Coordinates of C-alpha atoms and ligand atoms in Angstrom, one line a residue:
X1 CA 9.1 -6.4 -12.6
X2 CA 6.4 -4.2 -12.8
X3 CA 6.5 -0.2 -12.9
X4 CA 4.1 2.6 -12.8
X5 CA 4.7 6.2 -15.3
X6 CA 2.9 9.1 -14.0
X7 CA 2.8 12.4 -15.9
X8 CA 1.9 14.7 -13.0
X9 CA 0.2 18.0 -13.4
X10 CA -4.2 17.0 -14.4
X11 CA -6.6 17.7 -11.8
X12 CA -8.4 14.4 -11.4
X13 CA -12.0 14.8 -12.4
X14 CA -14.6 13.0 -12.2
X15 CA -16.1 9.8 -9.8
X16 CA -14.2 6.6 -8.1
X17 CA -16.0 3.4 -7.1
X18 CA -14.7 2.4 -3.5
X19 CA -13.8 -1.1 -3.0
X20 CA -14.8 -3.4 -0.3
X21 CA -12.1 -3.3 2.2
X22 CA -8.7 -5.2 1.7
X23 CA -8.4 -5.1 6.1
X24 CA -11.9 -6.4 6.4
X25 CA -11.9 -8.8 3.5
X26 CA -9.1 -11.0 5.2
X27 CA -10.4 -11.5 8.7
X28 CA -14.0 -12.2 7.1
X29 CA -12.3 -14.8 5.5
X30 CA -11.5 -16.4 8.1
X31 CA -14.6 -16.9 9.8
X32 CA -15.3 -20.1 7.0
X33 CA -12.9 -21.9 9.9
X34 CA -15.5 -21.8 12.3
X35 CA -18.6 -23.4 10.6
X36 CA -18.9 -26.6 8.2
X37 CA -21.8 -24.5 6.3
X38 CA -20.9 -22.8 3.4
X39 CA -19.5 -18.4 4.2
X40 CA -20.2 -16.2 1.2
X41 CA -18.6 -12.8 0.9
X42 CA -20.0 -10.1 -1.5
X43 CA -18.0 -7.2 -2.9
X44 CA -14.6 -8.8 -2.4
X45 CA -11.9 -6.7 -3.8
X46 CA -9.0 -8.3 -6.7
X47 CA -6.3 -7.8 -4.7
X48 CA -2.9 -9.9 -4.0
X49 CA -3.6 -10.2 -0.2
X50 CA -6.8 -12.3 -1.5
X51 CA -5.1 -14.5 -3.5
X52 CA -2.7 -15.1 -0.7
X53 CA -5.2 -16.1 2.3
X54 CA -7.1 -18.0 -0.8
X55 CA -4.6 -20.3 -1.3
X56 CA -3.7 -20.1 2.1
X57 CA -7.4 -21.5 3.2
X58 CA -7.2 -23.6 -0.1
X59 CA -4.3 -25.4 1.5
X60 CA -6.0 -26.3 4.7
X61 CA -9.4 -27.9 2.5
X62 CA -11.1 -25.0 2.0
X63 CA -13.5 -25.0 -0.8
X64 CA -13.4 -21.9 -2.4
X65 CA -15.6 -21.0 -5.2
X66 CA -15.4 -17.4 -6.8
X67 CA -18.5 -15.3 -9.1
X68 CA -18.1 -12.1 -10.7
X69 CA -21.0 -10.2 -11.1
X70 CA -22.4 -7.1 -12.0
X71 CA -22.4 -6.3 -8.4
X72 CA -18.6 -7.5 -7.8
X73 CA -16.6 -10.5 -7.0
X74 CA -18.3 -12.6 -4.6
X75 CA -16.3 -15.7 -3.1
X76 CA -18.2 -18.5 -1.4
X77 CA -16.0 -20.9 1.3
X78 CA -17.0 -23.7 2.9
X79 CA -14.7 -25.4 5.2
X80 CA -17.0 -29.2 5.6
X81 CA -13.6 -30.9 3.8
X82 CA -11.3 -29.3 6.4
X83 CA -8.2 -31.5 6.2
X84 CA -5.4 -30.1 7.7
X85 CA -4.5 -27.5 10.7
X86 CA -0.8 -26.4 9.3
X87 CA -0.6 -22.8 7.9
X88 CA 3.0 -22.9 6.6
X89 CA 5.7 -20.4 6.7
X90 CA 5.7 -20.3 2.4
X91 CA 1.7 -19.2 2.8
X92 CA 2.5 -17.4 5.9
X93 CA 5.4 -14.7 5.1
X94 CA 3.6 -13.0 1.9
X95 CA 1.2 -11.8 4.5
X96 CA 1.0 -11.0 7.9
X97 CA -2.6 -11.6 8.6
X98 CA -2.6 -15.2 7.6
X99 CA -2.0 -15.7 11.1
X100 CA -6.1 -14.7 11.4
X101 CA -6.3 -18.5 11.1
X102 CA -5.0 -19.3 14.5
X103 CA -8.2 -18.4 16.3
X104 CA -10.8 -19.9 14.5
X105 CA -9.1 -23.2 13.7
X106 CA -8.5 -23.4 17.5
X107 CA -11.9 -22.6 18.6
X108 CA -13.6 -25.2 16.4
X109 CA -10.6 -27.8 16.0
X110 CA -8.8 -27.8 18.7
X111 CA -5.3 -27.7 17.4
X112 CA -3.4 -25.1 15.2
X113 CA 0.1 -25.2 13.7
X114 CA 0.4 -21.2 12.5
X115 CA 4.0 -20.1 11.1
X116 CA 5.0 -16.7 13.3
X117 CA 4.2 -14.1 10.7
X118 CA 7.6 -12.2 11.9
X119 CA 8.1 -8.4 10.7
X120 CA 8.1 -6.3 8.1
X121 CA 8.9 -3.1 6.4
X122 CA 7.1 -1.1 8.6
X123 CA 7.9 -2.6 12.3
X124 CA 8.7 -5.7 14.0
X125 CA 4.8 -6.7 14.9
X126 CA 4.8 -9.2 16.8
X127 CA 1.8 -11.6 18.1
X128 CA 2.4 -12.3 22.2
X129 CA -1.5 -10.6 22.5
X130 CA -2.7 -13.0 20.0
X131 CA -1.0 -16.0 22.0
X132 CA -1.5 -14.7 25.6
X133 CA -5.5 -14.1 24.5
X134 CA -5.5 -17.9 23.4
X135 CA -3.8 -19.0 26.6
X136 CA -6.1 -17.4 28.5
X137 CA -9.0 -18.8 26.8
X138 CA -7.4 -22.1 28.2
X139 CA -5.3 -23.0 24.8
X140 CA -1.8 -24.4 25.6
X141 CA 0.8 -22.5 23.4
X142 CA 4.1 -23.2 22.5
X143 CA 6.9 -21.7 20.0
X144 CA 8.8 -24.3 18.3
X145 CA 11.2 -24.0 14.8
X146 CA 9.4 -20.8 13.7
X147 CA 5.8 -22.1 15.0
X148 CA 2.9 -21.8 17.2
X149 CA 1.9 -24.6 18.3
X150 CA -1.9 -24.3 20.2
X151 CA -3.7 -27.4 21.6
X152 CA -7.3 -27.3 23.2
X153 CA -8.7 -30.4 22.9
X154 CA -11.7 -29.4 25.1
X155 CA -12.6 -26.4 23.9
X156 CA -11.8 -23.1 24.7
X157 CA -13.1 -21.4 27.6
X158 CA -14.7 -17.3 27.9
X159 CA -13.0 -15.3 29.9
X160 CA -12.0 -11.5 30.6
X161 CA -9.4 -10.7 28.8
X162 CA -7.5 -7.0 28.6
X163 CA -5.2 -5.9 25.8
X164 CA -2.3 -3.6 27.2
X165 CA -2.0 -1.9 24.1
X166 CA -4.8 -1.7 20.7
X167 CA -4.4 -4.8 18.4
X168 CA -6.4 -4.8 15.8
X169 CA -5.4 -8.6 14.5
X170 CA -5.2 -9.3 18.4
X171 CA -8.6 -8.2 19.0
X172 CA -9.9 -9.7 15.6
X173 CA -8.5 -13.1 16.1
X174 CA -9.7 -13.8 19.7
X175 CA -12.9 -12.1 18.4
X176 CA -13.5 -15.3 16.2
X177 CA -11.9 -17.4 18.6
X178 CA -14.3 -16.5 21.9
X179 CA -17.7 -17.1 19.7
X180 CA -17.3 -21.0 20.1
X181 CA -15.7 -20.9 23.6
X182 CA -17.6 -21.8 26.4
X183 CA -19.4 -19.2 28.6
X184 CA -18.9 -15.5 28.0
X185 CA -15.2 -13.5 27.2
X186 CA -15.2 -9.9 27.7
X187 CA -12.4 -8.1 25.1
X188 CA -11.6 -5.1 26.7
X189 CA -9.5 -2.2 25.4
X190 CA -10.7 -3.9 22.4
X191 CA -9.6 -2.1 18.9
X192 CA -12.7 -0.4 17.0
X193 CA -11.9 -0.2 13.1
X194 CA -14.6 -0.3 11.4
X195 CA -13.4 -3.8 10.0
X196 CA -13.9 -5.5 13.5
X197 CA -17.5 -3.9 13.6
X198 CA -18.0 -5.7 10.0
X199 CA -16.7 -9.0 11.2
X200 CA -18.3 -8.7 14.2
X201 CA -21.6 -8.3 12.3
X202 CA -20.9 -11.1 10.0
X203 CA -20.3 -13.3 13.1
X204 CA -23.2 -12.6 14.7
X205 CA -25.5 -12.9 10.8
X206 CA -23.6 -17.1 11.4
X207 CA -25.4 -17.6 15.0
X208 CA -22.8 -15.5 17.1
X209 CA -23.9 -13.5 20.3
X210 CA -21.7 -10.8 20.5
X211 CA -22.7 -7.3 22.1
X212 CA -21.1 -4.1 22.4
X213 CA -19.9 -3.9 18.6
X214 CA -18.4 -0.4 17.8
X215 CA -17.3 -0.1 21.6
X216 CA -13.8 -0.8 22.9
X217 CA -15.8 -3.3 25.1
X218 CA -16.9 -6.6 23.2
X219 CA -19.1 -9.1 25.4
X220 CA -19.1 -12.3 23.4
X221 CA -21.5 -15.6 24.8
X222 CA -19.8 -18.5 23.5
X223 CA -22.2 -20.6 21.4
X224 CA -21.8 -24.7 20.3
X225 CA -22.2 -24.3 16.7
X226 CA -22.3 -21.7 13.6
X227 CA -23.9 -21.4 10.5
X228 CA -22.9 -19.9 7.3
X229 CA -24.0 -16.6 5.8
X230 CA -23.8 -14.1 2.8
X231 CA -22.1 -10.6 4.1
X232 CA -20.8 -8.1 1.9
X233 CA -17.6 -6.3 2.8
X234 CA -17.7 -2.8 4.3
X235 CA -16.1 -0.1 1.2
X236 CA -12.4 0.5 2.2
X237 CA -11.8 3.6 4.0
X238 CA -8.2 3.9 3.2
X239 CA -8.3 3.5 -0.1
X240 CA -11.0 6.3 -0.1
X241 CA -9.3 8.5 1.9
X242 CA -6.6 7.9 -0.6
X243 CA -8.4 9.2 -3.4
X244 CA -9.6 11.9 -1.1
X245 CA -6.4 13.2 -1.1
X246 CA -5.3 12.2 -4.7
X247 CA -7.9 14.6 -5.5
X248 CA -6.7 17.4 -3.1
X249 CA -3.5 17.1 -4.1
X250 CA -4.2 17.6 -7.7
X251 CA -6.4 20.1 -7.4
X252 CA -9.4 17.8 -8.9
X253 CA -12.8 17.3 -7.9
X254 CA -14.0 13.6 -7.2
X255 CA -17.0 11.4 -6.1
X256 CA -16.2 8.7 -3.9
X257 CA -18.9 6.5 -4.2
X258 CA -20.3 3.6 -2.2
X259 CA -19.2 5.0 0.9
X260 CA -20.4 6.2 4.4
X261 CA -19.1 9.5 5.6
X262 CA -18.4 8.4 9.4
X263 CA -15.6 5.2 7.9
X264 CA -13.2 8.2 7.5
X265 CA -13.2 8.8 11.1
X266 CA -11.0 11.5 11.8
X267 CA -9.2 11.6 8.5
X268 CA -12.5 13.8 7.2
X269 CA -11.6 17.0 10.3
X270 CA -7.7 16.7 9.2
X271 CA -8.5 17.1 5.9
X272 CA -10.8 19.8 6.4
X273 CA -8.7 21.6 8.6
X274 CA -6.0 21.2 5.6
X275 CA -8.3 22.9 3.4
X276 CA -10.6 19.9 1.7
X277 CA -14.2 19.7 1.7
X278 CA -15.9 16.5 1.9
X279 CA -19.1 16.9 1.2
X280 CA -21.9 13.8 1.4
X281 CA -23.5 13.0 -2.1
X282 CA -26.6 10.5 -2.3
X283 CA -23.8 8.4 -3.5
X284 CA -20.5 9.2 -1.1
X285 CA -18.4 11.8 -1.0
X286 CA -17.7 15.0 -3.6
X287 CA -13.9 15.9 -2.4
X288 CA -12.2 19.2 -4.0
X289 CA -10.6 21.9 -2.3
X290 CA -11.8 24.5 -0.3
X291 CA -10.7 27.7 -2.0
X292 CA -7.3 27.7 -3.8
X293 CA -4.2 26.2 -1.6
X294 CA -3.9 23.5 1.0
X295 CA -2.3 24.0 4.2
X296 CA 0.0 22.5 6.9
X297 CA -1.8 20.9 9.8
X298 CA -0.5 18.5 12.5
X299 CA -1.5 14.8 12.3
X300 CA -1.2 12.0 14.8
X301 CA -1.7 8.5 13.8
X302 CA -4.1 6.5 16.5
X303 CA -6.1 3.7 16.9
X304 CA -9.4 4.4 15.3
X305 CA -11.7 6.4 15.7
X306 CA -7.8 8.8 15.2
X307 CA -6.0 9.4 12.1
X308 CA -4.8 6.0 10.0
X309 CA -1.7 4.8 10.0
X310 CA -2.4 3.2 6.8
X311 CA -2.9 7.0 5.8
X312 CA 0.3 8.8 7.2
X313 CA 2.3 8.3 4.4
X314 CA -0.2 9.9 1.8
X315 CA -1.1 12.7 4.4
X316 CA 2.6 13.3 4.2
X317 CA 2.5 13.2 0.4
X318 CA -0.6 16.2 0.4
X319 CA 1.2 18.0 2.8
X320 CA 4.7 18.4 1.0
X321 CA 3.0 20.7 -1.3
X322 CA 1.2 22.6 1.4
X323 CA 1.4 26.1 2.8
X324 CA 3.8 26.4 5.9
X325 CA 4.2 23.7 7.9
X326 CA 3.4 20.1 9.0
X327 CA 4.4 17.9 12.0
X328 CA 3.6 14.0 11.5
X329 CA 4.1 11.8 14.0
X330 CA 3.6 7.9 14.0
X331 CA 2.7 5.8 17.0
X332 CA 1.6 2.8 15.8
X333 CA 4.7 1.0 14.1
X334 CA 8.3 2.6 14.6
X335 CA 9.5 2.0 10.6
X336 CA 6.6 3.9 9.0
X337 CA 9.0 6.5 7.1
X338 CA 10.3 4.9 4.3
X339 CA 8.5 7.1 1.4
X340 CA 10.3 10.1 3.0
X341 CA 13.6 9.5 1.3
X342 CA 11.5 8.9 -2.1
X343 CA 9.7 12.0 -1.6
X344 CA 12.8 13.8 -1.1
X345 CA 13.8 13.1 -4.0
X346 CA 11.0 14.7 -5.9
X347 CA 12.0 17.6 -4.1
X348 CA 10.2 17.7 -1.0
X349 CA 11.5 19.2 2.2
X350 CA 11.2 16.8 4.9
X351 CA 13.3 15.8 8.7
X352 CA 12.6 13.0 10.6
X353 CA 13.1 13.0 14.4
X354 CA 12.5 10.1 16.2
X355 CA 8.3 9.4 15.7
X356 CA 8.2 12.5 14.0
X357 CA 8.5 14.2 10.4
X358 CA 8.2 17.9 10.5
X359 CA 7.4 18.3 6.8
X360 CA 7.5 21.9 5.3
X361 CA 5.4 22.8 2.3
X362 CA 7.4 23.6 -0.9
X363 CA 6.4 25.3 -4.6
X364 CA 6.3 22.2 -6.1
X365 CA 7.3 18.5 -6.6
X366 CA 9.7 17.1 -9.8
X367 CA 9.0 13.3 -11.3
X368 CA 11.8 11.1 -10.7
X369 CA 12.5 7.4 -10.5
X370 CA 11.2 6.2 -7.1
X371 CA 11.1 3.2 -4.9
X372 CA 9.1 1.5 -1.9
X373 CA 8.9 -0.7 0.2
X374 CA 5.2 -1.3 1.5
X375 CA 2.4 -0.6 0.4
X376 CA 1.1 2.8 1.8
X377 CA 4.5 4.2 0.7
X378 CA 4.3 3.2 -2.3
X379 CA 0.8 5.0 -3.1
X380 CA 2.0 7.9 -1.2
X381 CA 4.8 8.5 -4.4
X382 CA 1.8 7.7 -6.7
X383 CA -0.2 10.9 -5.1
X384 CA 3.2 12.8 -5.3
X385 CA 3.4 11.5 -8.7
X386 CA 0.4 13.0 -9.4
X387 CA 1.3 16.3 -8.9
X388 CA 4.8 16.4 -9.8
X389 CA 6.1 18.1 -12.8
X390 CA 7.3 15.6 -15.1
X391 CA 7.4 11.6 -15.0
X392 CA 7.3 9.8 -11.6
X393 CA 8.5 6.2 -12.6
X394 CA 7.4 3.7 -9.5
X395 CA 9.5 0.6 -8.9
X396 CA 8.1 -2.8 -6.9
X397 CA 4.7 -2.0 -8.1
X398 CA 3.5 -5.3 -6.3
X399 CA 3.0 -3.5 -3.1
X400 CA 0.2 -1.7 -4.8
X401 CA -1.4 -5.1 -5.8
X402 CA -1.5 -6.0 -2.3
X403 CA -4.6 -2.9 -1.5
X404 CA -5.3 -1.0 -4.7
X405 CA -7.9 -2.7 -6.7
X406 CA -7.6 -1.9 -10.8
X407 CA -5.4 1.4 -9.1
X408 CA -3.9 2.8 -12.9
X409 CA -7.5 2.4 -14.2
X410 CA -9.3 4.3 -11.9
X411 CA -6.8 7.3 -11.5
X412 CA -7.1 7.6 -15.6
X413 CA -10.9 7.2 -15.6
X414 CA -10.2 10.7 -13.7
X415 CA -8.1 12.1 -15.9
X416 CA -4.4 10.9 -14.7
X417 CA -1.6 10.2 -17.1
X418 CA -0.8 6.7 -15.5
X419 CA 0.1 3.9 -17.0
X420 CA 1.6 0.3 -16.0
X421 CA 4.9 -0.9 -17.6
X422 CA 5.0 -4.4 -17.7
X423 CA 8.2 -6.3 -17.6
X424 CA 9.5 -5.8 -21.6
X425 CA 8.9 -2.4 -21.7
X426 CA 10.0 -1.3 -18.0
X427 CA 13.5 -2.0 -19.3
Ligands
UD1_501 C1 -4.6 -6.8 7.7 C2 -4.9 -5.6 8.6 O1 -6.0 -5.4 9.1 N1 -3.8 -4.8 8.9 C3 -4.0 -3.6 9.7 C4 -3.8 -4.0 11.1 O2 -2.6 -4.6 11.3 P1 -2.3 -5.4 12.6 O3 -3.5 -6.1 13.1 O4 -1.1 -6.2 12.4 O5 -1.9 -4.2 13.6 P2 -2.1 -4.1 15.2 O6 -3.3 -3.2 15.4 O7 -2.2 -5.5 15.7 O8 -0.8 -3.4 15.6 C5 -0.8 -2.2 16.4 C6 0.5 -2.2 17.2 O9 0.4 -3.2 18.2 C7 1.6 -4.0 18.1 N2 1.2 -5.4 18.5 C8 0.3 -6.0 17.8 C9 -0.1 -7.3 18.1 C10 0.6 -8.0 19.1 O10 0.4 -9.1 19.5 N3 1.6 -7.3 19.8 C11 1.9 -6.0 19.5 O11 2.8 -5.4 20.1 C12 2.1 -3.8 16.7 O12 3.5 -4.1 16.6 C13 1.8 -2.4 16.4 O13 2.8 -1.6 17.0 O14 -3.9 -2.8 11.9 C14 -2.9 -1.9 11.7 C15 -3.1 -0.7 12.6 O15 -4.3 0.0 12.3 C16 -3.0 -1.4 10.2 O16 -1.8 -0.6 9.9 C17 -2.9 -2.6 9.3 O17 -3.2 -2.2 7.9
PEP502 C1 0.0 -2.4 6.9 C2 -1.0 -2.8 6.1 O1 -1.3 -4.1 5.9 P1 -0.8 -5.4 6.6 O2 -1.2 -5.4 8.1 O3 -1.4 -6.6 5.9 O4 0.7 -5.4 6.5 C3 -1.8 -1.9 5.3 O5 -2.9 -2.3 4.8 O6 -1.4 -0.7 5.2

């Protein structure tokens, strides 16, 4: 298996081209499910999570034709040859958001056979507001072996429907689902990540009527057909804010480029109020610090428009170093702590209680040999890496692959001392 060496201890200088999104890439592709017409996606990012829905979509008679270009990887899918309504457990597992298919291949073919996704590192994340959406939309659900099993032979029908608690895949999937139903759905206490304002603008460029995009309130008017489309994927605002603090944390200056200031959301005040400047550039973002140290501020992870969950665990890493204190607390999955041990270990001085992790700021990190077990922890001990003195070696670099496009590559181009081990010479 794979590992990472960083030499910590280089500011990173210099510029970083953000990806298109790895959270609004998969749901996007989804949408192929709901028209015969042919769904092409620009600016898709080379990531394992891809490959996974890819051959996931693949499986079910999915066309799937992929370009490179100067501009980025484009994928085209057209679904006219769809053969089969099964998604799997084997495709399922690697990735939780496979289960994006349910909706669509209900809403246009009446039947779906979707393996339960089950947990992961980080929680137990379960589906019951995907399923209770589709039931009432009029789909009948059952669990069987490992399976959910949804019939609607007649279509599905609009209808009001309020989440208890913020889903993003909930409100994503019944998103797709409620733009072939019949008459209107109203998704309220809808999630608003920018990724469901991007699908919800590609559904509406393939005939969709939905209103309300960017609200917690989404109005969708069923319509009988789609079309196909070309949409490019919004930039990835977790990897940026990533690099964001990559740069903080190192004491560097970097230009995030292709990116809109407001997708950071309230990452951009925490940071600021820990003592980074983000400043808009005709291109993105220049990130550096403000004058000398960083400092400890508190950070709550919410739904957006609040702080990221998929950024807690490298908000803990730029706070370990900090001045004073820092109180973390998670309320979006109850595992998200793993990195602490790891960062520990490279000498950081953390407690956990309960949702929290009161982190206090120490001199400085040491490399060591380190381990994850998703993927935001696991680039959490590459930003501690990064800083450290000495080598970091990272184990089960595959989490990575799942979000970080050509990661080692661009952290160099600013000046890191990364590289990738492959198998021979990891041992
Ligand atoms: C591919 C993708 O876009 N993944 C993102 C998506 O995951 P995902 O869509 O899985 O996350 P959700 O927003 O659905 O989960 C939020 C919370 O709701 C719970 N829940 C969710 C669905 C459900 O039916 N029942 C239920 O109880 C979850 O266990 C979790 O505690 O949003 C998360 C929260 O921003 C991010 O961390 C993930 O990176
Ligand atoms: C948790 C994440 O992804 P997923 O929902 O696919 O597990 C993530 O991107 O941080």
């Amino acid at each position: 298996m794979d590992r990472i060496r960083i030499r910590g201890g280089n500011p990173l200088k210099g510029e970083i081209r953000i990806s298109g999104a790895k959270n609004a890439a998969l749901p996007l592709m989804c949408t192929c499910l709901l028209t015969d017409d042919e769904v092409r996606l620009d600016n898709v990012p080379d990531l394992a999570d891809i490959t996974t829905l890819t051959n996931l979509l693949a499986h079910l008679g999915v066309e799937v034709t992929t370009r490179q270009s100067l501009k980025g990887r484009s994928i085209s899918f057209s679904a006219k040859g769809l053969a089969v309504t099964t998604a799997p457990y084997d495709l399922v597992r690697k990735m939780r958001a496979s289960v994006l298919v349910l909706g669509p291949l209900v809403a246009r073919h009446g039947q779906a056979k979707v393996s339960l996704p089950g947990g992961c590192a980080i929680g137990t994340r379960p589906v019951d507001l995907h399923i209770k959406g589709l039931q009432q939309m009029g789909a009948e659900i059952e669990l069987d072996s490992g399976y959910i099993l949804a019939k609607a032979p007649n279509g599905l029908k609009g209808c009001e429907i309020t989440f208890p608690k913020v889903s993003v895949g909930a409100t994503e999937n019944l998103l797709m689902a409620a733009t072939l139903a019949k008459g209107e759905t109203h998704l309220i206490n809808a999630a608003r990540e920018p990724e469901i304002s991007d699908l919800a603008a590609c559904l509406n460029a393939m005939g969709a009527k939905i209103d309300g995009i960017g609200t917690d309130h989404l109005k969708i008017q069923g319509v009988e057909r789609l079309h196909g489309c070309t949409h490019s994927v919004v930039a990835d605002r977790i990897e940026a804010g990533t690099y964001a603090m990559a740069a903080a944390i190192t004491g560097g200056e970097v230009e995030l480029v292709g990116l809109h200031h407001e997708l950071i959301g309230a990452a951009a005040s925490t940071l600021s109020q820990a003592g980074v400047s983000l400043t808009e550039t005709p291109r993105g973002l220049l990130v550096k610090r403000k004058n000398g140290a960083l400092n400890g501020v508190d950070v709550m992870t919410e739904p957006f428009p609040g702080f990221p969950t998929d950024l807690q665990a490298q908000m803990m890493a730029l706070m370990t170093t900090a001045e004073g204190a820092s109180m973390i607390t998670e309320t979006i999955f109850e595992n998200r702590f793993m990195h602490v041990p790891e960062l520990t270990r490279m000498g950081a001085s953390i407690n956990v209680h309960g949702s929290s992790a009161m982190v206090r700021g120490v001199k400085k990190l040491t490399g060591a040999p380190v381990m994850a077990t998703d993927l935001r922890a696991s680039v959490s001990l590459v930003l501690a890496g990064l800083t450290a003195e000495g080598d970091t070696y990272l184990n089960r670099v595959y989490h990575l692959d799942r979000g970080y496009e050509k990661l080692t590559d661009k952290l160099s181009a600013c000046g890191a001392e990364i590289e990738r081990l492959s198998d021979a010479a990891a041992e």
